XYZ file of C-alpha atoms in Angstrom:
428
model
C -12.898 12.740 -0.181
C -9.381 13.877 0.706
C -8.708 15.222 4.216
C -6.022 17.633 3.032
C -3.778 18.407 0.090
C -1.175 20.817 1.411
C 1.164 22.007 -1.304
C 3.743 22.649 1.420
C 4.376 18.895 1.426
C 6.804 20.030 -1.266
C 10.448 19.922 -0.193
C 12.387 23.161 -0.294
C 14.901 21.836 -2.790
C 12.085 21.411 -5.312
C 11.184 25.088 -4.976
C 14.872 25.971 -5.316
C 14.859 24.235 -8.707
C 11.581 25.870 -9.707
C 12.889 29.336 -8.822
C 16.122 28.835 -10.739
C 14.372 27.309 -13.769
C 11.925 30.201 -13.933
C 14.816 32.639 -13.852
C 16.926 30.938 -16.542
C 14.007 30.091 -18.851
C 14.105 26.274 -18.548
C 10.963 25.869 -16.387
C 8.753 24.929 -19.321
C 11.097 22.523 -21.078
C 9.146 19.372 -21.872
C 10.373 16.805 -19.368
C 9.684 13.217 -18.412
C 10.117 11.905 -14.877
C 9.803 8.254 -13.887
C 9.101 6.523 -10.589
C 10.875 3.194 -10.111
C 12.736 1.090 -7.547
C 16.378 0.255 -8.094
C 15.927 -2.864 -5.986
C 13.309 -4.599 -3.878
C 13.545 -4.622 -0.071
C 15.743 -7.412 1.276
C 13.996 -10.758 1.099
C 11.177 -9.601 -1.193
C 10.423 -11.188 -4.555
C 7.893 -8.649 -5.825
C 6.500 -5.205 -5.075
C 2.859 -4.121 -5.176
C 1.777 -0.860 -6.793
C -0.615 1.002 -4.500
C -1.642 4.568 -3.788
C -2.657 5.927 -7.185
C -6.277 6.258 -6.104
C -5.213 8.542 -3.251
C -2.528 10.285 -5.256
C -4.734 11.387 -8.138
C -7.092 13.151 -5.736
C -4.182 14.884 -4.026
C -2.752 16.078 -7.348
C -6.172 17.333 -8.393
C -6.353 19.463 -5.243
C -2.663 20.454 -5.161
C -2.732 24.242 -4.740
C -0.557 26.819 -3.005
C -2.786 28.943 -0.803
C -2.238 32.623 -0.038
C -1.007 31.575 3.428
C 1.456 29.113 1.877
C 2.882 31.753 -0.434
C 3.074 34.357 2.333
C 5.140 31.911 4.378
C 7.430 31.108 1.439
C 7.967 34.790 0.628
C 8.425 35.779 4.250
C 11.006 33.033 4.736
C 12.908 34.055 1.633
C 12.398 30.632 0.047
C 10.960 32.009 -3.220
C 11.156 35.345 -4.992
C 8.252 37.334 -6.413
C 8.382 35.569 -9.784
C 8.262 32.104 -8.251
C 5.544 33.184 -5.823
C 3.354 34.339 -8.709
C 3.959 31.037 -10.527
C 3.011 29.025 -7.431
C -0.153 31.073 -6.932
C -1.357 30.016 -10.373
C -0.103 26.423 -10.159
C -2.217 23.745 -11.801
C -0.735 20.524 -13.122
C -1.378 20.485 -16.889
C 0.768 17.537 -17.912
C 0.242 13.786 -18.309
C 0.633 10.901 -15.889
C 0.844 7.264 -16.961
C 1.742 4.198 -14.999
C 1.093 0.680 -13.804
C -2.421 -0.027 -12.606
C -3.037 -0.020 -8.891
C -2.682 -3.609 -7.743
C -0.043 -4.414 -10.381
C 3.180 -6.127 -9.357
C 6.501 -4.392 -9.938
C 10.153 -5.383 -9.956
C 13.530 -3.583 -9.995
C 13.475 -0.992 -12.765
C 9.725 -1.184 -13.447
C 8.564 2.305 -14.596
C 5.533 2.292 -12.326
C 4.694 5.962 -12.942
C 5.662 8.422 -15.672
C 5.034 12.156 -15.213
C 5.473 14.402 -18.229
C 5.003 18.133 -18.742
C 6.962 21.293 -18.113
C 9.987 20.748 -15.865
C 8.741 22.984 -13.067
C 5.184 21.649 -12.923
C 6.509 18.079 -12.732
C 9.384 18.547 -10.308
C 7.208 20.315 -7.740
C 5.175 17.100 -7.361
C 8.159 14.881 -6.529
C 7.780 14.717 -2.762
C 4.013 14.293 -2.853
C 4.240 11.445 -5.366
C 7.036 9.640 -3.571
C 5.539 10.027 -0.106
C 2.237 8.477 -1.211
C 3.672 5.692 -3.363
C 6.547 4.756 -1.069
C 4.158 4.392 1.849
C 1.251 2.641 0.145
C 3.387 0.316 -1.979
C 5.327 -0.762 1.125
C 2.155 -1.472 3.106
C 0.511 -3.343 0.229
C 3.565 -5.539 -0.404
C 3.882 -6.587 3.227
C 0.130 -7.124 3.520
C 0.051 -9.224 0.334
C 2.647 -11.557 1.835
C 0.470 -11.933 4.924
C -2.545 -12.745 2.768
C -0.551 -15.426 0.962
C 0.607 -16.874 4.296
C -2.989 -16.929 5.594
C -4.039 -19.329 2.803
C -7.541 -17.985 2.422
C -8.235 -17.244 6.074
C -9.404 -13.645 6.590
C -7.127 -11.017 8.146
C -8.320 -7.920 9.997
C -6.182 -4.763 9.738
C -5.710 -3.426 13.291
C -2.724 -1.066 13.099
C -4.224 2.383 13.665
C -2.635 2.833 17.087
C 0.838 2.146 15.782
C 1.257 4.954 13.264
C 0.313 8.532 12.336
C -3.426 9.106 12.206
C -3.561 9.747 8.456
C -1.025 7.025 7.704
C -3.375 4.664 9.537
C -6.177 5.381 7.072
C -3.872 5.001 4.063
C -2.461 1.769 5.503
C -5.938 0.325 5.964
C -6.698 1.114 2.327
C -3.456 -0.479 1.099
C -4.000 -3.573 3.244
C -7.519 -4.010 1.893
C -6.148 -3.645 -1.632
C -3.704 -6.439 -0.758
C -6.525 -8.775 0.251
C -7.264 -8.082 3.924
C -10.909 -8.751 4.762
C -11.616 -5.715 6.928
C -10.190 -2.954 9.118
C -10.840 -1.637 12.595
C -10.244 1.924 11.293
C -13.608 3.656 10.935
C -12.177 6.539 8.906
C -11.016 4.059 6.286
C -14.469 2.508 6.297
C -16.166 5.852 5.802
C -13.699 7.221 3.267
C -13.117 4.133 1.124
C -16.010 1.778 1.867
C -13.777 -0.853 3.467
C -15.654 -3.331 5.710
C -15.023 -2.563 9.372
C -14.945 -4.844 12.380
C -13.734 -4.794 15.957
C -14.247 -6.051 19.455
C -13.568 -4.837 22.974
C -10.140 -4.533 24.578
C -8.854 -5.804 27.894
C -9.827 -2.482 29.476
C -13.513 -3.312 29.067
C -13.097 -6.589 30.946
C -11.071 -4.892 33.675
C -13.748 -2.209 34.020
C -16.274 -4.760 35.302
C -16.316 -6.627 38.588
C -15.605 -9.911 36.837
C -15.237 -11.405 33.376
C -18.779 -12.836 33.095
C -20.201 -9.391 33.828
C -18.097 -7.845 31.063
C -19.133 -10.533 28.584
C -22.798 -10.209 29.545
C -22.643 -6.453 28.982
C -21.082 -6.832 25.534
C -23.553 -9.505 24.448
C -26.487 -7.467 25.758
C -25.345 -4.503 23.663
C -24.200 -6.275 20.490
C -25.860 -9.682 20.497
C -24.230 -13.049 20.029
C -22.770 -12.061 16.657
C -19.824 -10.488 18.438
C -16.303 -11.490 19.435
C -15.323 -11.876 23.084
C -11.720 -11.334 24.169
C -10.958 -14.304 26.400
C -7.324 -13.911 27.516
C -7.527 -11.128 30.100
C -7.123 -13.642 32.918
C -7.171 -17.390 32.224
C -7.970 -18.357 28.633
C -9.663 -21.664 29.379
C -11.879 -20.090 32.013
C -12.461 -17.141 29.730
C -13.806 -19.466 27.040
C -16.054 -21.211 29.563
C -17.358 -17.849 30.745
C -17.941 -16.691 27.170
C -20.030 -19.735 26.234
C -21.858 -19.707 29.569
C -22.911 -16.099 28.920
C -23.507 -16.116 25.155
C -24.341 -19.749 24.503
C -22.814 -22.112 21.944
C -23.799 -19.905 19.011
C -21.360 -17.116 19.976
C -19.743 -15.797 16.795
C -16.081 -15.782 17.903
C -13.485 -15.566 20.636
C -10.210 -13.678 20.322
C -6.827 -14.631 21.781
C -4.255 -11.849 21.895
C -1.265 -13.353 23.752
C 0.658 -16.501 24.579
C 1.777 -19.445 22.480
C -0.911 -19.091 19.843
C -0.224 -22.465 18.238
C -0.854 -24.380 21.466
C -3.649 -22.082 22.622
C -5.525 -22.387 19.320
C -5.532 -26.177 19.589
C -6.663 -26.196 23.213
C -9.274 -23.514 22.573
C -10.773 -25.441 19.667
C -10.996 -28.586 21.742
C -12.612 -26.721 24.620
C -15.093 -24.874 22.417
C -16.124 -28.129 20.747
C -16.563 -29.829 24.113
C -18.884 -27.010 25.158
C -20.991 -27.461 22.018
C -19.659 -24.260 20.397
C -18.479 -26.040 17.275
C -19.233 -23.052 15.030
C -17.618 -20.413 17.254
C -14.596 -19.015 15.424
C -11.120 -18.462 16.855
C -9.431 -15.143 16.057
C -5.784 -14.652 16.993
C -3.896 -11.371 17.173
C -0.803 -9.910 18.808
C 2.164 -8.740 16.692
C 1.227 -10.951 13.750
C 3.269 -10.822 10.543
C 3.580 -13.122 7.528
C 5.961 -15.444 9.355
C 3.858 -15.898 12.485
C 0.770 -16.317 10.322
C 2.540 -19.012 8.305
C 3.476 -20.933 11.448
C -0.224 -21.207 12.298
C -1.233 -22.644 8.931
C -1.950 -26.101 10.367
C -3.686 -24.835 13.510
C -7.472 -24.389 14.021
C -7.358 -20.617 13.543
C -10.222 -19.022 11.627
C -9.076 -15.415 11.366
C -6.057 -13.244 12.108
C -5.678 -9.699 13.391
C -2.528 -7.857 12.296
C -1.459 -4.357 13.269
C 2.095 -3.143 13.799
C 3.588 -5.258 11.001
C 0.969 -3.988 8.564
C 1.507 -0.264 9.110
C 5.306 -0.650 9.041
C 5.416 -2.663 5.820
C 6.375 -5.756 7.817
C 9.985 -4.698 8.132
C 10.162 -2.654 4.916
C 8.426 0.675 5.708
C 9.350 2.216 2.358
C 9.262 0.738 -1.115
C 12.529 2.490 -2.009
C 10.992 4.300 -4.975
C 12.787 7.208 -6.639
C 11.616 9.968 -9.017
C 14.130 10.667 -11.754
C 14.314 12.904 -14.804
C 14.850 10.650 -17.828
C 14.027 12.825 -20.828
C 14.189 16.527 -21.794
C 12.686 17.825 -25.039
C 12.687 14.277 -26.432
C 16.354 13.702 -25.539
C 17.235 10.906 -23.143
C 19.143 12.060 -20.064
C 20.921 9.819 -17.557
C 22.413 9.992 -14.090
C 25.830 8.302 -13.986
C 26.575 8.339 -10.239
C 28.145 5.120 -8.999
C 25.490 2.642 -7.821
C 22.764 5.122 -8.756
C 23.011 5.229 -12.533
C 19.754 5.452 -14.471
C 18.605 4.364 -17.916
C 17.605 7.409 -19.923
C 14.489 7.899 -21.990
C 10.797 7.317 -21.402
C 10.123 3.606 -20.832
C 7.400 1.300 -22.091
C 6.886 -2.032 -20.346
C 5.162 -5.306 -21.131
C 4.820 -8.511 -19.147
C 5.276 -11.739 -21.057
C 3.202 -14.825 -20.166
C 2.964 -18.471 -21.093
C -0.255 -19.608 -22.807
C -1.269 -20.918 -19.359
C -1.141 -17.358 -17.972
C 2.061 -17.726 -15.941
C 4.248 -14.613 -16.130
C 7.745 -15.290 -17.432
C 9.435 -11.926 -17.943
C 9.016 -8.165 -17.816
C 10.489 -6.309 -20.786
C 11.179 -2.572 -20.597
C 12.179 -0.536 -23.649
C 13.531 3.017 -23.594
C 12.137 5.433 -26.186
C 10.314 2.708 -28.037
C 7.752 -0.063 -27.727
C 8.655 -3.700 -27.001
C 7.967 -6.222 -29.723
C 4.685 -7.903 -28.844
C 4.010 -11.612 -29.036
C 0.975 -13.616 -28.007
C 0.058 -13.367 -24.310
C 2.017 -10.142 -23.734
C 0.326 -7.517 -21.566
C 1.062 -3.782 -21.775
C 1.597 -2.563 -18.216
C 1.108 1.204 -18.429
C -2.167 3.085 -18.647
C -3.151 6.766 -18.580
C -4.147 8.425 -15.317
C -3.963 12.104 -16.290
C -4.087 13.653 -19.766
C -3.534 17.374 -20.202
C -4.077 17.928 -16.502
C -7.449 16.156 -16.536
C -7.785 13.088 -14.335
C -9.331 10.127 -16.099
C -11.655 7.637 -14.462
C -9.632 5.326 -12.254
C -10.510 1.751 -11.258
C -12.342 1.270 -7.990
C -10.568 -0.104 -4.941
C -12.430 -3.376 -5.422
C -11.286 -3.609 -9.043
C -7.680 -2.918 -8.018
C -7.950 -5.547 -5.286
C -9.137 -8.103 -7.834
C -6.355 -7.096 -10.213
C -3.709 -7.787 -7.579
C -5.246 -11.178 -6.849
C -4.946 -12.121 -10.517
C -1.378 -10.809 -10.708
C -0.323 -12.943 -7.741
C -1.903 -15.981 -9.362
C 0.092 -15.292 -12.530
C 3.610 -15.382 -11.066
C 5.481 -18.666 -10.612
C 4.784 -20.261 -7.240
C 8.398 -19.736 -6.165
C 7.717 -16.006 -6.303
C 5.257 -16.329 -3.422
C 7.764 -17.862 -1.024
C 8.491 -15.907 2.150
C 12.177 -16.826 1.984
C 14.703 -14.552 0.306
C 15.297 -15.123 -3.375
C 15.421 -13.585 -6.806
C 12.522 -11.469 -8.085
C 9.520 -13.585 -9.067
C 10.185 -12.899 -12.750
C 13.281 -11.492 -14.494
C 13.307 -7.971 -15.881
C 15.033 -7.065 -19.141
C 15.711 -3.385 -19.792
C 16.505 -2.390 -23.374
C 18.210 1.043 -23.305
C 17.839 3.696 -25.973
C 20.252 3.284 -28.852
């Protein structure tokens, strides 16, 4: 289910090109566009491909309504010929690319869109807006999952971003390995497990903390999480166990020196007989703060702002470039923005043990295959028809296997070279 698919997400410059191409007869020239990143965000050693599941649905429903066309005509953005073309628009080309959950590196051709020039170029903004957002969220979230070392993370960032971006971010974070989300729309739309507890406002609503805890337990049972840092954390924990008993599911700490507080809270819970009560910490968590708590008695993390902002890299830096026209490679030669022409094919080379060693990209050809090579591209759309795509769970599992395959240095949070080298073989 998609909430909307407005064709007016298109940028005006795309319609300028469509109008001109229709007029000069080049609109239907067979063209190939590629999505790739020239570089990874500073400090990153890999990118994560995410968003295709959302994108394919949006492309399927990408239509210019009568209201859209009336606006475009009334504003003088398109002429009558272009308006008629937009009214009949249906994407009839092909889309190939890396699987959702795949890793990518500088130059990786993560999506290839081929068809008539006009029908492909009009999708540029939609494709880039979805992939740049979801890939950025998934990459940051994957680093948090690595830092958590198997401890679950809850996605809690809905209040820190646009309402629809919040749903997309929850999906991308779950793809990256988060255990659940507090966003109910993401749960309903994508089947992501949801979880949540009360906020400080609920405690402040009541005459005292025990009354607030008693109300929550009466409504939800002992399999709930009580927020214990509204006033004094130690007393909050005592109140929580006094009200719920030692079999309370969890307490949450949302402020303070979490390293020290986690230790003291564990000791206090154990002394009260609540040895199985979990400790959840939240409050501006990112991969670095999660990593600093690796040795502490924390059972689960809640992360919000850093998730929905890509943990400092809110865009994946992806671009959408024309690389081939009528079978002829074309290139952009601008300084610092030059491209490699021709449609690319990519493989990832592995040791017999499964460790990835190199990504090889060939223009207008196919890389020579050896044992343990894996072809990275697959078909998403053929002749305008969307093929069956992997489920979110399958993509989540794919990413897990990809992260296992890269050398351990590639998982470091410190800045460094990409996890594996990329070799691009240009067209001859």
